[in-house]
Amino acid sequence: MKHPILVAIAAALAVSLSVSTMLNAEEAYMPIVDPADFSATIDNPYFRMPVGKTMYFESKTKDGLETTRIEITGDKLIVMGVETLVYWDRVYLNGRIKEETHDYLAQHSNGDVWYFGEDVDNYEDGKLKNHNGSWLAGRDGALPGIWLKANPRVGEVYREEYYQGHAEDMAKVMSVSETLTTSLGSFMNCIKTENWTPLEPDVKEAKHYCADAGGPVQEDNITEDETDTLIKVENGG
């Protein structure tokens, strides 16, 4: 007769292995995308993106002052039959453009915000250098991931994006009850995720999303000991 405790332990290990296998075996990752389940209206409490919203972030880096401007213009793009909302992100280093990204997002009927790809322009000394990091779901084997869960559970791990060898960001929910204090005030019950990619195993990040701010408030580059913080929100924020 098998000991019940040993059976329980074996079952738990089997579930853990199953989840690990699902996340690490490329052939096992196949998200179901039904366009009828998605909307370009994004009102997840931790990630409200009404048209007209503009967010400003600031970070002091080893190379100087980095500023980020994110706008929701209302532009849309159809990806895998899904109408996605454009999340326009521009990063400047000491006042000069460093990176410009158009991210394509849509909200599932369950409230999860999905990530369907990005067009990236990378600059060097103010001049366009390349488009490294670009990917689009449904093209060349790329698949969508989840930008942010509607009801995250501590310990949950999920793919944010998937384009083998090019874009493989992952996230793990670390907390759903963080308190964060910035120049804009104190935010309660924030979501904190740990973020990484197997393509750059030495790089670790953490992100904070707060319902009181309706979106991201802080991103920490743990490897470089740098913090990118929301300093201003306009129109719809």
Short mmCIF file of C-alpha atoms in Angstrom, two decimals:
data_model
loop_
_atom_site.label_atom_id
_atom_site.label_comp_id
_atom_site.label_asym_id
_atom_site.label_seq_id
_atom_site.Cartn_x
_atom_site.Cartn_y
_atom_site.Cartn_z
CA MET A 1 0.00 0.00 0.00
CA LYS A 2 1.36 3.42 -0.98
CA HIS A 3 1.82 5.94 1.80
CA PRO A 4 -0.69 8.85 1.28
CA ILE A 5 1.90 11.53 2.06
CA LEU A 6 4.32 10.11 -0.53
CA VAL A 7 1.50 9.95 -3.07
CA ALA A 8 0.66 13.61 -2.41
CA ILE A 9 4.31 14.64 -2.78
CA ALA A 10 4.62 12.71 -6.04
CA ALA A 11 1.47 14.36 -7.38
CA ALA A 12 2.77 17.81 -6.49
CA LEU A 13 6.09 17.11 -8.21
CA ALA A 14 4.24 15.87 -11.28
CA VAL A 15 2.24 19.10 -11.48
CA SER A 16 5.40 21.17 -11.01
CA LEU A 17 7.19 19.22 -13.73
CA SER A 18 4.18 19.59 -16.03
CA VAL A 19 4.15 23.38 -15.61
CA SER A 20 7.93 23.59 -16.08
CA THR A 21 7.76 21.44 -19.20
CA MET A 22 4.94 23.54 -20.62
CA LEU A 23 6.96 26.72 -20.16
CA ASN A 24 10.27 25.39 -21.45
CA ALA A 25 9.32 23.12 -24.33
CA GLU A 26 8.68 25.30 -27.36
CA GLU A 27 6.46 22.72 -29.01
CA ALA A 28 4.17 22.65 -25.94
CA TYR A 29 3.40 26.36 -25.97
CA MET A 30 0.34 26.91 -28.14
CA PRO A 31 -2.03 29.60 -26.78
CA ILE A 32 -5.58 29.51 -28.11
CA VAL A 33 -6.50 32.71 -29.93
CA ASP A 34 -10.14 33.32 -30.84
CA PRO A 35 -10.57 36.92 -32.06
CA ALA A 36 -14.09 36.94 -30.61
CA ASP A 37 -12.55 36.67 -27.13
CA PHE A 38 -10.51 39.88 -27.44
CA SER A 39 -11.06 43.62 -27.42
CA ALA A 40 -8.88 46.66 -28.08
CA THR A 41 -10.57 48.34 -25.08
CA ILE A 42 -8.16 47.80 -22.20
CA ASP A 43 -9.65 48.46 -18.77
CA ASN A 44 -7.85 45.91 -16.59
CA PRO A 45 -7.82 47.65 -13.14
CA TYR A 46 -4.02 47.43 -13.00
CA PHE A 47 -3.57 48.48 -16.62
CA ARG A 48 -6.23 50.97 -17.75
CA MET A 49 -5.33 52.37 -21.16
CA PRO A 50 -7.98 54.85 -22.34
CA VAL A 51 -7.31 56.73 -25.56
CA GLY A 52 -5.45 59.96 -24.76
CA LYS A 53 -3.56 58.64 -21.76
CA THR A 54 0.12 59.63 -21.59
CA MET A 55 2.61 58.38 -19.00
CA TYR A 56 6.05 59.74 -18.23
CA PHE A 57 8.85 57.80 -16.53
CA GLU A 58 12.33 58.78 -15.39
CA SER A 59 15.46 56.80 -14.51
CA LYS A 60 18.99 57.76 -13.53
CA THR A 61 21.32 55.33 -15.29
CA LYS A 62 25.08 54.95 -15.51
CA ASP A 63 24.89 56.61 -18.95
CA GLY A 64 22.78 59.56 -17.83
CA LEU A 65 19.13 60.54 -17.44
CA GLU A 66 16.70 58.23 -19.22
CA THR A 67 13.14 59.43 -19.81
CA THR A 68 10.23 57.48 -21.24
CA ARG A 69 6.98 58.72 -22.76
CA ILE A 70 4.14 56.26 -23.39
CA GLU A 71 1.04 57.33 -25.31
CA ILE A 72 -2.28 55.71 -26.12
CA THR A 73 -3.24 57.43 -29.35
CA GLY A 74 -6.10 55.12 -30.29
CA ASP A 75 -4.22 53.60 -33.21
CA LYS A 76 -4.95 49.91 -33.78
CA LEU A 77 -3.53 46.97 -35.71
CA ILE A 78 -5.08 43.62 -36.63
CA VAL A 79 -2.83 40.73 -35.52
CA MET A 80 -3.92 37.10 -35.91
CA GLY A 81 -7.41 38.43 -36.59
CA VAL A 82 -7.42 40.32 -33.27
CA GLU A 83 -7.87 44.09 -33.12
CA THR A 84 -5.02 45.31 -30.92
CA LEU A 85 -4.38 48.68 -29.32
CA VAL A 86 -1.07 50.42 -30.01
CA TYR A 87 1.01 51.19 -26.91
CA TRP A 88 3.48 53.80 -28.19
CA ASP A 89 6.68 53.86 -26.14
CA ARG A 90 9.60 56.27 -26.68
CA VAL A 91 12.79 56.23 -24.61
CA TYR A 92 15.29 59.10 -24.53
CA LEU A 93 18.80 59.18 -23.08
CA ASN A 94 19.98 62.65 -22.11
CA GLY A 95 17.33 64.11 -24.41
CA ARG A 96 18.22 62.02 -27.49
CA ILE A 97 15.98 59.27 -28.81
CA LYS A 98 17.23 55.82 -27.78
CA GLU A 99 14.35 53.52 -28.63
CA GLU A 100 10.86 53.76 -30.12
CA THR A 101 8.44 50.86 -29.79
CA HIS A 102 4.89 50.20 -30.93
CA ASP A 103 3.50 47.39 -28.77
CA TYR A 104 0.28 45.64 -29.79
CA LEU A 105 -2.05 44.76 -26.93
CA ALA A 106 -5.57 43.38 -26.55
CA GLN A 107 -7.68 42.39 -23.57
CA HIS A 108 -9.17 38.93 -23.24
CA SER A 109 -12.75 38.53 -22.06
CA ASN A 110 -11.37 37.26 -18.73
CA GLY A 111 -9.54 40.56 -18.19
CA ASP A 112 -6.00 39.39 -19.00
CA VAL A 113 -4.03 41.80 -21.19
CA TRP A 114 -2.33 39.93 -24.04
CA TYR A 115 0.76 40.94 -25.97
CA PHE A 116 0.68 40.35 -29.73
CA GLY A 117 3.99 41.84 -30.80
CA GLU A 118 6.08 44.96 -31.18
CA ASP A 119 7.80 47.02 -33.83
CA VAL A 120 11.10 48.34 -32.48
CA ASP A 121 13.38 51.12 -33.71
CA ASN A 122 16.74 51.20 -31.90
CA TYR A 123 18.87 54.34 -32.14
CA GLU A 124 22.51 55.15 -31.53
CA ASP A 125 23.62 58.77 -31.20
CA GLY A 126 20.18 59.80 -32.40
CA LYS A 127 20.38 57.76 -35.60
CA LEU A 128 18.36 54.64 -36.44
CA LYS A 129 20.55 51.58 -35.89
CA ASN A 130 18.35 48.48 -36.21
CA HIS A 131 15.02 46.88 -35.39
CA ASN A 132 16.27 44.19 -33.02
CA GLY A 133 13.57 42.89 -30.71
CA SER A 134 10.72 43.25 -33.21
CA TRP A 135 8.23 40.39 -33.52
CA LEU A 136 4.62 39.85 -34.50
CA ALA A 137 2.36 37.00 -33.41
CA GLY A 138 1.44 34.71 -36.27
CA ARG A 139 4.57 35.55 -38.24
CA ASP A 140 7.60 33.23 -38.49
CA GLY A 141 6.37 31.05 -35.62
CA ALA A 142 5.90 33.90 -33.14
CA LEU A 143 3.06 33.56 -30.63
CA PRO A 144 1.32 35.99 -28.28
CA GLY A 145 1.83 36.04 -24.53
CA ILE A 146 0.28 37.75 -21.53
CA TRP A 147 1.37 41.26 -20.58
CA LEU A 148 -0.55 41.27 -17.30
CA LYS A 149 -3.06 38.99 -15.60
CA ALA A 150 -6.44 40.24 -14.38
CA ASN A 151 -6.38 38.01 -11.30
CA PRO A 152 -2.73 37.13 -10.70
CA ARG A 153 -1.78 34.48 -8.16
CA VAL A 154 1.48 34.62 -6.23
CA GLY A 155 3.92 32.12 -7.70
CA GLU A 156 2.21 32.03 -11.10
CA VAL A 157 4.61 31.94 -14.07
CA TYR A 158 3.66 32.85 -17.62
CA ARG A 159 5.13 33.87 -20.97
CA GLU A 160 4.88 37.53 -21.90
CA GLU A 161 5.93 36.90 -25.49
CA TYR A 162 7.27 34.10 -27.65
CA TYR A 163 9.42 34.33 -30.74
CA GLN A 164 12.06 31.65 -30.40
CA GLY A 165 15.57 33.02 -30.16
CA HIS A 166 14.41 36.63 -30.42
CA ALA A 167 11.72 37.44 -27.83
CA GLU A 168 11.11 35.08 -24.92
CA ASP A 169 10.27 37.28 -21.93
CA MET A 170 8.82 35.54 -18.88
CA ALA A 171 7.07 36.79 -15.74
CA LYS A 172 6.45 35.42 -12.25
CA VAL A 173 3.95 36.96 -9.84
CA MET A 174 5.82 37.78 -6.63
CA SER A 175 3.16 39.74 -4.74
CA VAL A 176 -0.34 41.18 -5.07
CA SER A 177 -0.12 43.35 -1.96
CA GLU A 178 2.93 45.57 -2.46
CA THR A 179 3.03 49.13 -1.10
CA LEU A 180 4.99 51.52 -3.29
CA THR A 181 5.89 55.13 -2.51
CA THR A 182 7.06 57.51 -5.25
CA SER A 183 7.02 61.26 -5.88
CA LEU A 184 3.35 60.86 -6.88
CA GLY A 185 2.39 59.40 -3.49
CA SER A 186 1.84 55.99 -1.93
CA PHE A 187 0.16 53.14 -3.77
CA MET A 188 -1.36 50.16 -1.97
CA ASN A 189 -1.99 46.56 -3.02
CA CYS A 190 0.20 46.72 -6.11
CA ILE A 191 1.16 43.72 -8.22
CA LYS A 192 4.85 42.91 -8.36
CA THR A 193 6.29 40.64 -11.02
CA GLU A 194 9.78 39.30 -11.52
CA ASN A 195 10.76 39.43 -15.19
CA TRP A 196 13.50 37.71 -17.16
CA THR A 197 14.35 36.05 -20.46
CA PRO A 198 16.33 32.84 -21.06
CA LEU A 199 18.04 34.72 -23.89
CA GLU A 200 19.78 36.93 -21.29
CA PRO A 201 19.89 34.79 -18.13
CA ASP A 202 21.95 37.30 -16.17
CA VAL A 203 19.41 40.12 -16.57
CA LYS A 204 16.70 40.36 -13.89
CA GLU A 205 13.92 42.92 -13.60
CA ALA A 206 10.91 43.61 -11.40
CA LYS A 207 7.76 45.50 -12.37
CA HIS A 208 5.04 47.10 -10.26
CA TYR A 209 1.47 47.71 -11.43
CA CYS A 210 -0.91 49.65 -9.17
CA ALA A 211 -4.67 49.99 -9.48
CA ASP A 212 -4.56 53.47 -7.92
CA ALA A 213 -2.39 54.57 -10.86
CA GLY A 214 -4.19 52.42 -13.40
CA GLY A 215 -0.97 51.04 -14.81
CA PRO A 216 2.77 50.55 -14.35
CA VAL A 217 4.39 52.66 -11.63
CA GLN A 218 7.92 51.34 -11.33
CA GLU A 219 10.34 49.04 -13.12
CA ASP A 220 13.55 47.91 -11.46
CA ASN A 221 16.56 46.69 -13.41
CA ILE A 222 17.95 44.52 -10.62
CA THR A 223 21.10 43.64 -12.55
CA GLU A 224 22.09 47.27 -13.16
CA ASP A 225 20.57 48.59 -9.90
CA GLU A 226 18.48 51.13 -11.84
CA THR A 227 14.88 52.17 -11.24
CA ASP A 228 12.45 53.60 -13.80
CA THR A 229 9.61 55.44 -12.02
CA LEU A 230 6.33 57.01 -13.13
CA ILE A 231 6.54 60.74 -12.56
CA LYS A 232 3.48 62.09 -14.41
CA VAL A 233 0.20 60.99 -15.99
CA GLU A 234 -1.93 63.08 -18.35
CA ASN A 235 -5.37 62.75 -20.02
CA GLY A 236 -7.31 59.80 -18.78
CA GLY A 237 -4.82 58.85 -16.09
#
